[in-house]
mmCIF file of C-alpha atoms in Angstrom:
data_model
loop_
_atom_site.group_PDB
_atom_site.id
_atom_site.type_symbol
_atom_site.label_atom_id
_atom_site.label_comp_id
_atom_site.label_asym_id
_atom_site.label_seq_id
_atom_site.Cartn_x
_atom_site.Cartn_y
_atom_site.Cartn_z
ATOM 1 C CA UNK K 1 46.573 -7.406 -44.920
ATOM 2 C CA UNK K 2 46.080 -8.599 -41.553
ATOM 3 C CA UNK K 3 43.010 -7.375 -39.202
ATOM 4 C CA UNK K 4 43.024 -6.097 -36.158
ATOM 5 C CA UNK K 5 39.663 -7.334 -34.734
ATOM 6 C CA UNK K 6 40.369 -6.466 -31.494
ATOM 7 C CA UNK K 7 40.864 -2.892 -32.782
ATOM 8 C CA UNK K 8 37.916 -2.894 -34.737
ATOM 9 C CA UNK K 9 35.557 -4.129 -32.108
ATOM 10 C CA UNK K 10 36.733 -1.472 -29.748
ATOM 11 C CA UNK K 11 36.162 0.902 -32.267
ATOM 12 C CA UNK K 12 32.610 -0.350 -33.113
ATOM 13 C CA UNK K 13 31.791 -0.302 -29.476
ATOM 14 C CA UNK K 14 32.722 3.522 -28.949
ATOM 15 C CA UNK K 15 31.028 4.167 -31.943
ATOM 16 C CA UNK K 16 27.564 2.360 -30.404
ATOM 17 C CA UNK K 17 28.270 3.959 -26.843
ATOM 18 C CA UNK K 18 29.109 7.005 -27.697
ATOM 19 C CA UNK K 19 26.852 7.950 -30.506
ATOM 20 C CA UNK K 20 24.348 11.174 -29.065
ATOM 21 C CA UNK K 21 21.746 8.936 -31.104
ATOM 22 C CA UNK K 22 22.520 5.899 -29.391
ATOM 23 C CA UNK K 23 22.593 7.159 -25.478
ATOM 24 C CA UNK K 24 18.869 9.415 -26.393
ATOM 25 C CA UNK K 25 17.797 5.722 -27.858
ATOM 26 C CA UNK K 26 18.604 3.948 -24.583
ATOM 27 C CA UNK K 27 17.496 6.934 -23.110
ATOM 28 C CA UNK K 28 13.641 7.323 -25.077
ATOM 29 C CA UNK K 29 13.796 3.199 -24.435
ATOM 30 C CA UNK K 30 13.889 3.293 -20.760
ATOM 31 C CA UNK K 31 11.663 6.337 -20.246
ATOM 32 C CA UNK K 32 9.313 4.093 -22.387
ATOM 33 C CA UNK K 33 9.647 0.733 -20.679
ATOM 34 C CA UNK K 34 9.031 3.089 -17.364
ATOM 35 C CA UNK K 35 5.966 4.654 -19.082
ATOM 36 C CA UNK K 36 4.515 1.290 -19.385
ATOM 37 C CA UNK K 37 5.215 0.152 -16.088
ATOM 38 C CA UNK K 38 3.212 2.550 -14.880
ATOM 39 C CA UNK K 39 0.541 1.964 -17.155
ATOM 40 C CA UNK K 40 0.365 -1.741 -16.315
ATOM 41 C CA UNK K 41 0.345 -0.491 -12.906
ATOM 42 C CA UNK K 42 -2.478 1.788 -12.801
ATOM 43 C CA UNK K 43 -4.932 -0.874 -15.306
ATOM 44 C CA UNK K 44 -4.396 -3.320 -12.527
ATOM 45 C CA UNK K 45 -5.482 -0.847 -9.512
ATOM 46 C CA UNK K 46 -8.089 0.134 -11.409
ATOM 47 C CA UNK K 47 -9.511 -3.869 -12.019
ATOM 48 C CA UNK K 48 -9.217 -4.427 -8.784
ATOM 49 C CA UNK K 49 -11.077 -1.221 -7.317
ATOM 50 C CA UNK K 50 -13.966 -1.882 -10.116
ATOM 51 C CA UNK K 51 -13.863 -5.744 -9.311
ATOM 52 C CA UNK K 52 -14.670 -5.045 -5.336
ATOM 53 C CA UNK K 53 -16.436 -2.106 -5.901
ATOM 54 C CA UNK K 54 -18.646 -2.642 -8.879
ATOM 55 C CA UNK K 55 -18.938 -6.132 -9.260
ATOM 56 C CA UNK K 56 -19.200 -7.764 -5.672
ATOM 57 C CA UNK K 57 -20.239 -3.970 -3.895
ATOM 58 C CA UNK K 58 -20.728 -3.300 -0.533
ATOM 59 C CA UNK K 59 -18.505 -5.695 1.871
ATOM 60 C CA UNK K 60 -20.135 -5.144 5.427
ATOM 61 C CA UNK K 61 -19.902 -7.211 8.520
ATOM 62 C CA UNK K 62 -22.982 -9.091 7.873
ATOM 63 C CA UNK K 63 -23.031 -9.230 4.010
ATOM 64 C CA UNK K 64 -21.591 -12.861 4.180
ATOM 65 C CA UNK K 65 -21.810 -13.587 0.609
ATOM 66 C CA UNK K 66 -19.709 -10.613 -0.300
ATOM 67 C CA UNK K 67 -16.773 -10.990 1.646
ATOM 68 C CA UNK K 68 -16.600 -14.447 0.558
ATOM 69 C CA UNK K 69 -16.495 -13.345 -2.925
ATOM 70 C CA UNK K 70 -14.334 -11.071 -1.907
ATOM 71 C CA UNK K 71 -11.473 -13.536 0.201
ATOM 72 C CA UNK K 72 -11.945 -15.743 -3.306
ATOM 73 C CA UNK K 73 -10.565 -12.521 -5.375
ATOM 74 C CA UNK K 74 -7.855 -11.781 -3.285
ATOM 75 C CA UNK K 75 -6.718 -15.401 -3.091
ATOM 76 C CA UNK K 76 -7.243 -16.136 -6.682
ATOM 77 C CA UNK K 77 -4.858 -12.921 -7.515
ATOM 78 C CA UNK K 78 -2.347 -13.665 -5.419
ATOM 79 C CA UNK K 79 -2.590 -17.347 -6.125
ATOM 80 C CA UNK K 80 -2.019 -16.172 -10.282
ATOM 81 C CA UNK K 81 0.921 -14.123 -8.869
ATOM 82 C CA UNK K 82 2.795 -17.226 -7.430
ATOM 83 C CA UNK K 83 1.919 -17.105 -3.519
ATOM 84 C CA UNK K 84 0.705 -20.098 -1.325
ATOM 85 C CA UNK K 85 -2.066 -18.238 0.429
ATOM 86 C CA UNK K 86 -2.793 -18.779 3.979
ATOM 87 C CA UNK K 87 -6.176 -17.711 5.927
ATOM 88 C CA UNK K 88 -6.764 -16.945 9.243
ATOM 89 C CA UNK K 89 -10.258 -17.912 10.250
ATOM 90 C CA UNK K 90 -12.252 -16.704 13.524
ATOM 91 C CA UNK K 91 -16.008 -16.699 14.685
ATOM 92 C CA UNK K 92 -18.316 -13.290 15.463
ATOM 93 C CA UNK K 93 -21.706 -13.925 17.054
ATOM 94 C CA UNK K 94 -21.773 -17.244 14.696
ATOM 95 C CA UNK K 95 -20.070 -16.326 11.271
ATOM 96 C CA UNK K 96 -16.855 -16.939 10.042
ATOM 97 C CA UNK K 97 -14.540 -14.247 8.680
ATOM 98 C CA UNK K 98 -11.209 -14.693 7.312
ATOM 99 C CA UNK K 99 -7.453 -12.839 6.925
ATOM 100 C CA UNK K 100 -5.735 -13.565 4.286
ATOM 101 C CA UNK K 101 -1.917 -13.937 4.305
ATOM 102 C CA UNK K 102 0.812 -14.467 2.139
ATOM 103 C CA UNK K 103 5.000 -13.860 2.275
ATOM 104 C CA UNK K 104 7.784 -14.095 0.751
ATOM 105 C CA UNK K 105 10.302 -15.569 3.324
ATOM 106 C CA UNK K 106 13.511 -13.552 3.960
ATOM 107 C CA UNK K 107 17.036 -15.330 3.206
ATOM 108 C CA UNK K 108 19.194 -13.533 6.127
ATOM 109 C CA UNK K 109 16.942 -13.140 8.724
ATOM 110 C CA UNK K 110 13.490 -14.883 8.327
ATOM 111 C CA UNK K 111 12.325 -14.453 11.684
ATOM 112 C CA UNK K 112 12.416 -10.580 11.080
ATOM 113 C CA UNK K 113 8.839 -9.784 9.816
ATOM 114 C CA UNK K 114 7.390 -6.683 8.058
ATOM 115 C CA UNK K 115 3.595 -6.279 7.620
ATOM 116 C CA UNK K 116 2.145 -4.953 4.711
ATOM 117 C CA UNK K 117 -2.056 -4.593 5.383
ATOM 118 C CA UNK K 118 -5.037 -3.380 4.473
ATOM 119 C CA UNK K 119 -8.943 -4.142 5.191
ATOM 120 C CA UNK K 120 -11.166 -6.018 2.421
ATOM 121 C CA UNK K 121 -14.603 -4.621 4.229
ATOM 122 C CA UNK K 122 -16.900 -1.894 4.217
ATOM 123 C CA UNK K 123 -19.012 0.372 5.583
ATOM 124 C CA UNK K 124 -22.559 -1.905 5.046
ATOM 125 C CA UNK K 125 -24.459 0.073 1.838
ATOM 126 C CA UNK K 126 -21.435 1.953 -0.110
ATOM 127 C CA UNK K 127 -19.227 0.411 -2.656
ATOM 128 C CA UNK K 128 -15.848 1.488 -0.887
ATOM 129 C CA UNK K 129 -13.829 2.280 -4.013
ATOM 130 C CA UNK K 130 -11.434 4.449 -1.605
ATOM 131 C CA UNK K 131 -12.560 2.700 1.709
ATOM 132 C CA UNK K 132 -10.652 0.555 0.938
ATOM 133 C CA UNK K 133 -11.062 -1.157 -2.392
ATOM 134 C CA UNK K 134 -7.526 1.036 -2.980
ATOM 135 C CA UNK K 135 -5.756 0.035 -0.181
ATOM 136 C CA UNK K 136 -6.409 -3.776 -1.493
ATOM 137 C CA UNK K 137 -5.830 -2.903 -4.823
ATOM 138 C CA UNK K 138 -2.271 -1.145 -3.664
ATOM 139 C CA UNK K 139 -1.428 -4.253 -1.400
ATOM 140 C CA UNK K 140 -2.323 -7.007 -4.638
ATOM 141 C CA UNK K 141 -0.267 -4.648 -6.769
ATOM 142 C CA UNK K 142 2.817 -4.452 -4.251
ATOM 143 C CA UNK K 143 2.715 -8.288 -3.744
ATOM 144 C CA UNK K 144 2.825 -8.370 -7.939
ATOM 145 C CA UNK K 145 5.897 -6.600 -8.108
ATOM 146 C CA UNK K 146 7.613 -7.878 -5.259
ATOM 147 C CA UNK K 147 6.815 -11.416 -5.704
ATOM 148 C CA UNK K 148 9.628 -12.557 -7.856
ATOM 149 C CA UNK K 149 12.040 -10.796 -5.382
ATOM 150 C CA UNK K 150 14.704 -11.875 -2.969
ATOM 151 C CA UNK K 151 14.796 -10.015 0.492
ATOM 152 C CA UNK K 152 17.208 -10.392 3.641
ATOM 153 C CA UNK K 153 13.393 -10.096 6.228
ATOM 154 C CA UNK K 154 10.465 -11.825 5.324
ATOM 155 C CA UNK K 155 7.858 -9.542 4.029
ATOM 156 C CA UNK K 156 4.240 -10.608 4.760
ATOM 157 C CA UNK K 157 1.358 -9.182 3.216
ATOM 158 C CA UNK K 158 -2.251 -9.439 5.258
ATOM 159 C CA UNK K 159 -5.573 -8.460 3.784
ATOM 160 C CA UNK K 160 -8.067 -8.124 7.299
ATOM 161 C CA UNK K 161 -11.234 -8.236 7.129
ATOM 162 C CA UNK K 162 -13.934 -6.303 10.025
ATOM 163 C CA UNK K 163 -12.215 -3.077 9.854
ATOM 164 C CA UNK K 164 -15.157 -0.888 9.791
ATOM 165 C CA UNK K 165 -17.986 -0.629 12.163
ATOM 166 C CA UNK K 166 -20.041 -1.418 14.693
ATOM 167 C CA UNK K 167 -16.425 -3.438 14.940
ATOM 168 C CA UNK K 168 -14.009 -0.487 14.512
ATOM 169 C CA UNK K 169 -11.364 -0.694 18.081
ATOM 170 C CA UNK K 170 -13.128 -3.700 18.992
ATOM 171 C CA UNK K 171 -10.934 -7.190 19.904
ATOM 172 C CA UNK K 172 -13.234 -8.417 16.969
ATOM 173 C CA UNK K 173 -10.944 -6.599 13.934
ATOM 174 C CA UNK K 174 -9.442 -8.682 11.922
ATOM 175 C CA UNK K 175 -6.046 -7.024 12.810
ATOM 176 C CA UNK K 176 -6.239 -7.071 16.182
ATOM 177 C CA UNK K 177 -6.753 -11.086 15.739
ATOM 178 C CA UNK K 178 -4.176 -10.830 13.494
ATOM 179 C CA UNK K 179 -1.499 -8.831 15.861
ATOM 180 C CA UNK K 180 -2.760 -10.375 18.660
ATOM 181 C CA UNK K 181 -1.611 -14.299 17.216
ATOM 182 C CA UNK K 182 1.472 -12.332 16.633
ATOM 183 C CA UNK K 183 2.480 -11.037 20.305
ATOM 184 C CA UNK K 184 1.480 -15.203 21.557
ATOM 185 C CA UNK K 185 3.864 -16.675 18.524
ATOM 186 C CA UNK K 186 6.401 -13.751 20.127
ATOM 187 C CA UNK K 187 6.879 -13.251 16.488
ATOM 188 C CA UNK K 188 9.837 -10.271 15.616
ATOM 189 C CA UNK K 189 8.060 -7.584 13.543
ATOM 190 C CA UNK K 190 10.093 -4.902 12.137
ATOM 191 C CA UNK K 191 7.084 -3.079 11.786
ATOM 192 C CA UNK K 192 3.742 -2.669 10.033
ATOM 193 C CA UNK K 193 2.283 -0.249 6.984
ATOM 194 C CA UNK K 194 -1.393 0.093 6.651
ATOM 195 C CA UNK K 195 -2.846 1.171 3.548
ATOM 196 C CA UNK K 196 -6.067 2.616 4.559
ATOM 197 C CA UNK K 197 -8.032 4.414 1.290
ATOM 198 C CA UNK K 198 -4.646 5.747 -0.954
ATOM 199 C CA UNK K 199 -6.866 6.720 -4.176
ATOM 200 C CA UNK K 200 -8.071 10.123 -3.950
ATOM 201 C CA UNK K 201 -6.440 13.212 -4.486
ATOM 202 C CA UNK K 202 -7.011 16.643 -6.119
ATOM 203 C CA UNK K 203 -5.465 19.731 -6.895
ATOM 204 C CA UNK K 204 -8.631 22.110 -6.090
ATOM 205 C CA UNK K 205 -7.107 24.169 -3.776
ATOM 206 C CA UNK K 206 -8.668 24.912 -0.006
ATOM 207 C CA UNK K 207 -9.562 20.890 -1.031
ATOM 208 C CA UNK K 208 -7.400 19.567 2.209
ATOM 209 C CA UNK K 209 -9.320 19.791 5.543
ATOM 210 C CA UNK K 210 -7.215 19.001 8.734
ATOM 211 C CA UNK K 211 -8.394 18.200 12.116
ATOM 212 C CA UNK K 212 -7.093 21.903 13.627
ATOM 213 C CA UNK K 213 -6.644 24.657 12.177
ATOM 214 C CA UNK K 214 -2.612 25.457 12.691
ATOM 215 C CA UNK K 215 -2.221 22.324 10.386
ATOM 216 C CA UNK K 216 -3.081 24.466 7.695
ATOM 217 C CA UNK K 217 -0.108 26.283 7.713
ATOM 218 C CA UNK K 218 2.613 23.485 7.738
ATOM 219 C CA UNK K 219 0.664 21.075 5.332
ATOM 220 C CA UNK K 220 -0.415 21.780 1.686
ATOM 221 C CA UNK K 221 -4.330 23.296 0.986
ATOM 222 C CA UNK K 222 -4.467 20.993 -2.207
ATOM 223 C CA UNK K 223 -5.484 17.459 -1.933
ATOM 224 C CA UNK K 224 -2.785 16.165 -3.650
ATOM 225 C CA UNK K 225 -0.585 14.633 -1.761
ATOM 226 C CA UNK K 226 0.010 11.299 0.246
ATOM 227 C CA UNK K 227 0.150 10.924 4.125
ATOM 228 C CA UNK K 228 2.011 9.067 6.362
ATOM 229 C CA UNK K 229 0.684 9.147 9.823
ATOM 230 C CA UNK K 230 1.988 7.275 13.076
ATOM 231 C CA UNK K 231 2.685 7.622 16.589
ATOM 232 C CA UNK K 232 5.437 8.721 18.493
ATOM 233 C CA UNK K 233 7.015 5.551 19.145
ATOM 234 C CA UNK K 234 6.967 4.613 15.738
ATOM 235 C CA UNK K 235 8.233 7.914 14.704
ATOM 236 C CA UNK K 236 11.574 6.115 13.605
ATOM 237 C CA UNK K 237 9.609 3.890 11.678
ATOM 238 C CA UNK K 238 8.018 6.297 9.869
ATOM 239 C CA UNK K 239 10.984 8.281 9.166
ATOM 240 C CA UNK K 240 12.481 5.732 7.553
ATOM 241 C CA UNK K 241 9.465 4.640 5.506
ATOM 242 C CA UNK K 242 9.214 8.233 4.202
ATOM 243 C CA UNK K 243 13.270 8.445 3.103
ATOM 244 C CA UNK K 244 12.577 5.253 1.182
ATOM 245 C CA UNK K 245 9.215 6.227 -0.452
ATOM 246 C CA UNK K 246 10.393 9.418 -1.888
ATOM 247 C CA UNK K 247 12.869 7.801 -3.713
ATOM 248 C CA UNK K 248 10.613 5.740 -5.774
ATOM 249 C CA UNK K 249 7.990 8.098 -6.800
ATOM 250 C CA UNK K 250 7.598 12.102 -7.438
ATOM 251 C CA UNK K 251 4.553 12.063 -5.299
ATOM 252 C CA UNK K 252 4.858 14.726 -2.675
ATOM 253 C CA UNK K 253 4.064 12.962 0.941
ATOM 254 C CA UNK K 254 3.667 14.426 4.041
ATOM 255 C CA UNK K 255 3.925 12.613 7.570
ATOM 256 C CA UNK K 256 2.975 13.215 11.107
ATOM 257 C CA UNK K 257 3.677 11.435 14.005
ATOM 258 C CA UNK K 258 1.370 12.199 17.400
ATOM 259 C CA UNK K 259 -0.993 11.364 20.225
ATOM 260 C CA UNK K 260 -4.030 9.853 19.114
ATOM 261 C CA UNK K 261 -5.626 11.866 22.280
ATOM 262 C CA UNK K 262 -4.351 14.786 19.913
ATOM 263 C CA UNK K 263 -5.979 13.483 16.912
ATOM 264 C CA UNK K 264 -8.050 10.817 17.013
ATOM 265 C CA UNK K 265 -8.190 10.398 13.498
ATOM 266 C CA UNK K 266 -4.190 9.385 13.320
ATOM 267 C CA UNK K 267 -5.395 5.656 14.919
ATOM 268 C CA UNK K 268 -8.342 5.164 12.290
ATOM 269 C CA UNK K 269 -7.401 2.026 10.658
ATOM 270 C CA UNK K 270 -6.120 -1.376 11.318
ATOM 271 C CA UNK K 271 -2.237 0.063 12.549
ATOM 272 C CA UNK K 272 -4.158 0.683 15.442
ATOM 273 C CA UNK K 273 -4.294 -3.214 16.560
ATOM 274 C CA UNK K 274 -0.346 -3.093 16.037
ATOM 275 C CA UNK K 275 0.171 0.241 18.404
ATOM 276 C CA UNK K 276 -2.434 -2.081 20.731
ATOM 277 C CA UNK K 277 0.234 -4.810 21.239
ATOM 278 C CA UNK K 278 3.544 -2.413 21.328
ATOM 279 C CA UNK K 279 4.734 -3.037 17.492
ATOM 280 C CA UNK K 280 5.545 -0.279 15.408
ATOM 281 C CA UNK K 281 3.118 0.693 12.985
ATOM 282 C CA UNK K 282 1.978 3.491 10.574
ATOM 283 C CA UNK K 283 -0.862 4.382 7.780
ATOM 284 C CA UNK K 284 -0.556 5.433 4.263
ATOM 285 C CA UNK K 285 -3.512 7.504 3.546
ATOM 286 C CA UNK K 286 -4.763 10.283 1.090
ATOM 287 C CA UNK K 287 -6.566 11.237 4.731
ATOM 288 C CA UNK K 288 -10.474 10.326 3.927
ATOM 289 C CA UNK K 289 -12.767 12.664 5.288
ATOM 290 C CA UNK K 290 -10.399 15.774 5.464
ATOM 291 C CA UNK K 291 -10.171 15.621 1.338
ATOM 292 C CA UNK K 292 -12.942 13.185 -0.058
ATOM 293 C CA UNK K 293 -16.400 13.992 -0.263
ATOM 294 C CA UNK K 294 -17.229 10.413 -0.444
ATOM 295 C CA UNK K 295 -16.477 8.921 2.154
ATOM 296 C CA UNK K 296 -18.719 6.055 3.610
ATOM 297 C CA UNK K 297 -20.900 7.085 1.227
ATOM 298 C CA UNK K 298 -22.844 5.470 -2.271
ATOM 299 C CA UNK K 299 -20.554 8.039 -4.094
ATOM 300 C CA UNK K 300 -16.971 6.097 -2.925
ATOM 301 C CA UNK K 301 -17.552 4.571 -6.732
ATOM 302 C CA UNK K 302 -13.977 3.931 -8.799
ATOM 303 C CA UNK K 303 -14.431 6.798 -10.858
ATOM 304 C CA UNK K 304 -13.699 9.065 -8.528
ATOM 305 C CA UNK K 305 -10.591 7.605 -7.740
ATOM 306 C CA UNK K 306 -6.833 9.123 -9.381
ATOM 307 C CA UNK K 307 -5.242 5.897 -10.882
ATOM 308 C CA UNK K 308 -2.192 7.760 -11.873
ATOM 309 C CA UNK K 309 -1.195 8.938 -8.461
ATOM 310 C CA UNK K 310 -2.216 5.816 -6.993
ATOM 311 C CA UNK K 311 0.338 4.202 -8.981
ATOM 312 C CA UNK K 312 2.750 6.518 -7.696
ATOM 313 C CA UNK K 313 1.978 5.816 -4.192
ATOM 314 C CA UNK K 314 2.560 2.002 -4.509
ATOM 315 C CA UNK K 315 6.441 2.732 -6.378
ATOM 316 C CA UNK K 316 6.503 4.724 -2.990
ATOM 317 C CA UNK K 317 5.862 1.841 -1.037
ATOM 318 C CA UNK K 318 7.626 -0.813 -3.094
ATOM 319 C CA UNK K 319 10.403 1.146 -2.683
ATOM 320 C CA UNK K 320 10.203 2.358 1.009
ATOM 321 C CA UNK K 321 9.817 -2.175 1.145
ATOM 322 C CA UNK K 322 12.847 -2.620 -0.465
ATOM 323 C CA UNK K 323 15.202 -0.714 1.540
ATOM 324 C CA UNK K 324 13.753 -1.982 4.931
ATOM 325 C CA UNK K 325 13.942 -5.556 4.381
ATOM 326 C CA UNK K 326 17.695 -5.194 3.800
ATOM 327 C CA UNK K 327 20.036 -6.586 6.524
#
């Protein structure tokens, strides 16, 4: 008798497909592959926040030996992740500090630039787990996923270093030397995304804070969310960045986009240097003072950080990255 092997591999192949058991299989399979993801995710945060924050501590302006060790962390992570690291090196009253820079170059349209950043230093005497061992942690752990990527823009990712004062809105911040080299090179940046301190939340309620009192009624009273905050011209910007974010992540994020003669606050972090030289910019931010306790304090230690929502907040971002480096 002859056989139809055409006929039986068809059959065979609705009988893999189309078996409940087989589709929940594929199904329990991705949801764990996804599950571990995460998990990889969220260890990695977390060796980075108790790396900066434990082992090397506090990172101020004048503790030399600790933002070296610091620059040498970043660089050797990103260096294990496949990226020729670059530095950008300028003098303060004497000492040398140092950005750190890395990119992968776009295909389409190289000369179309996004910024990814976040600051390496602290306030002198506290560990900075949130401020802003985090925001590192979520920019090594973005520049992991996306490394092995293809993109139409270049994406660039910059870790600055003198974010925090006596230096805070001075021309001395590492991102205003940063943005600054920008504007002279006339380089074309699509925009820029701060992460400034992206690992605390809590769902205490009455645990948010805002800056007045009205906000209270349009924005959640749990701490449990993400921010996105910008100004008006980069309102756009943000808009778009938001879209893209909540499609990578269940993590509820709010934005705001306003005067910083309004709210002061909304220009606290190194997107400020960017609004300072006309590009558009925003922060991601779990908002610091208005929900943790611990800020610029001894108690900003890693275990008071949320490792699982963290990791939701960089599938945010790696998404919201995605989408805006398309052509």
């Amino acid at each position: 008798m002859m056989i139809n092997y055409q006929r039986v591999l068809i059959i065979t192949l609705c009988f893999i497909l189309g078996s409940p058991n087989r589709i929940d299989y594929f199904k329990r399979h991705e949801e764990t592959q996804d599950i571990y993801k995460q998990m990889e995710i969220q260890n990695n945060l977390k060796k980075t926040v108790y790396i900066l924050s434990n082992e090397i501590g506090s990172r101020g302006y004048l503790q030399i030996a600790s933002l070296e060790k610091t620059v040498d962390y970043i660089t050797s992570e990103l260096s294990l992740y496949g990226y020729d690291v670059s530095f950008q090196s300028y003098e303060v009253e004497g000492k040398s500090y140092k950005n750190i820079f890395v990119e992968i170059k776009g295909k389409k349209a190289p000369e179309k630039i996004l910024v990814i950043g976040a600051h390496y230093d602290t306030v002198t005497g506290t560990p900075g787990a949130d401020d802003n061992a985090s925001g590192i942690a979520g920019l090594l752990e973005i520049a992991r996923l996306l490394h092995d990527k293809s993109f139409d823009k270049t994406v660039r990712f910059v870790a600055f270093v003198l974010e925090e004062p006596p230096l805070f809105r001075s021309k001395f911040m590492g991102s205003y030397v940063y943005a600054q080299g920008l504007k002279e090179r006339d380089e074309d940046i699509e925009g820029m995304i701060c992460l400034e301190m992206i690992g605390y939340f809590t769902d205490k309620p009455k645990s948010q804070h805002f800056p007045l009192p009205f906000f209270g009624w349009l924005f959640p009273d749990k701490g449990n969310f993400i921010t996105l905050l910008s100004n008006p011209q980069s309102k756009g910007f943000l808009s778009r960045v938001k879209d893209a974010f909540i499609k990578g992540t269940d993590l509820p994020v709010e934005s705001l986009s306003t005067f910083s003669i309004i709210i002061p606050e909304i220009d606290f972090s190194d997107h400020r240097s960017f609004w300072e030289f006309g590009y558009n910019a925003l922060m991601v931010t779990d908002t610091a003072f208005y929900r943790n306790p611990n800020y610029h304090g001894i108690s900003d230690t890693p275990e008071t950080l949320d490792y699982t929502r963290m990791a939701k907040v960089v599938l945010g971002l790696k998404s919201a990255i995605e989408e805006l480096v398309k052509d």
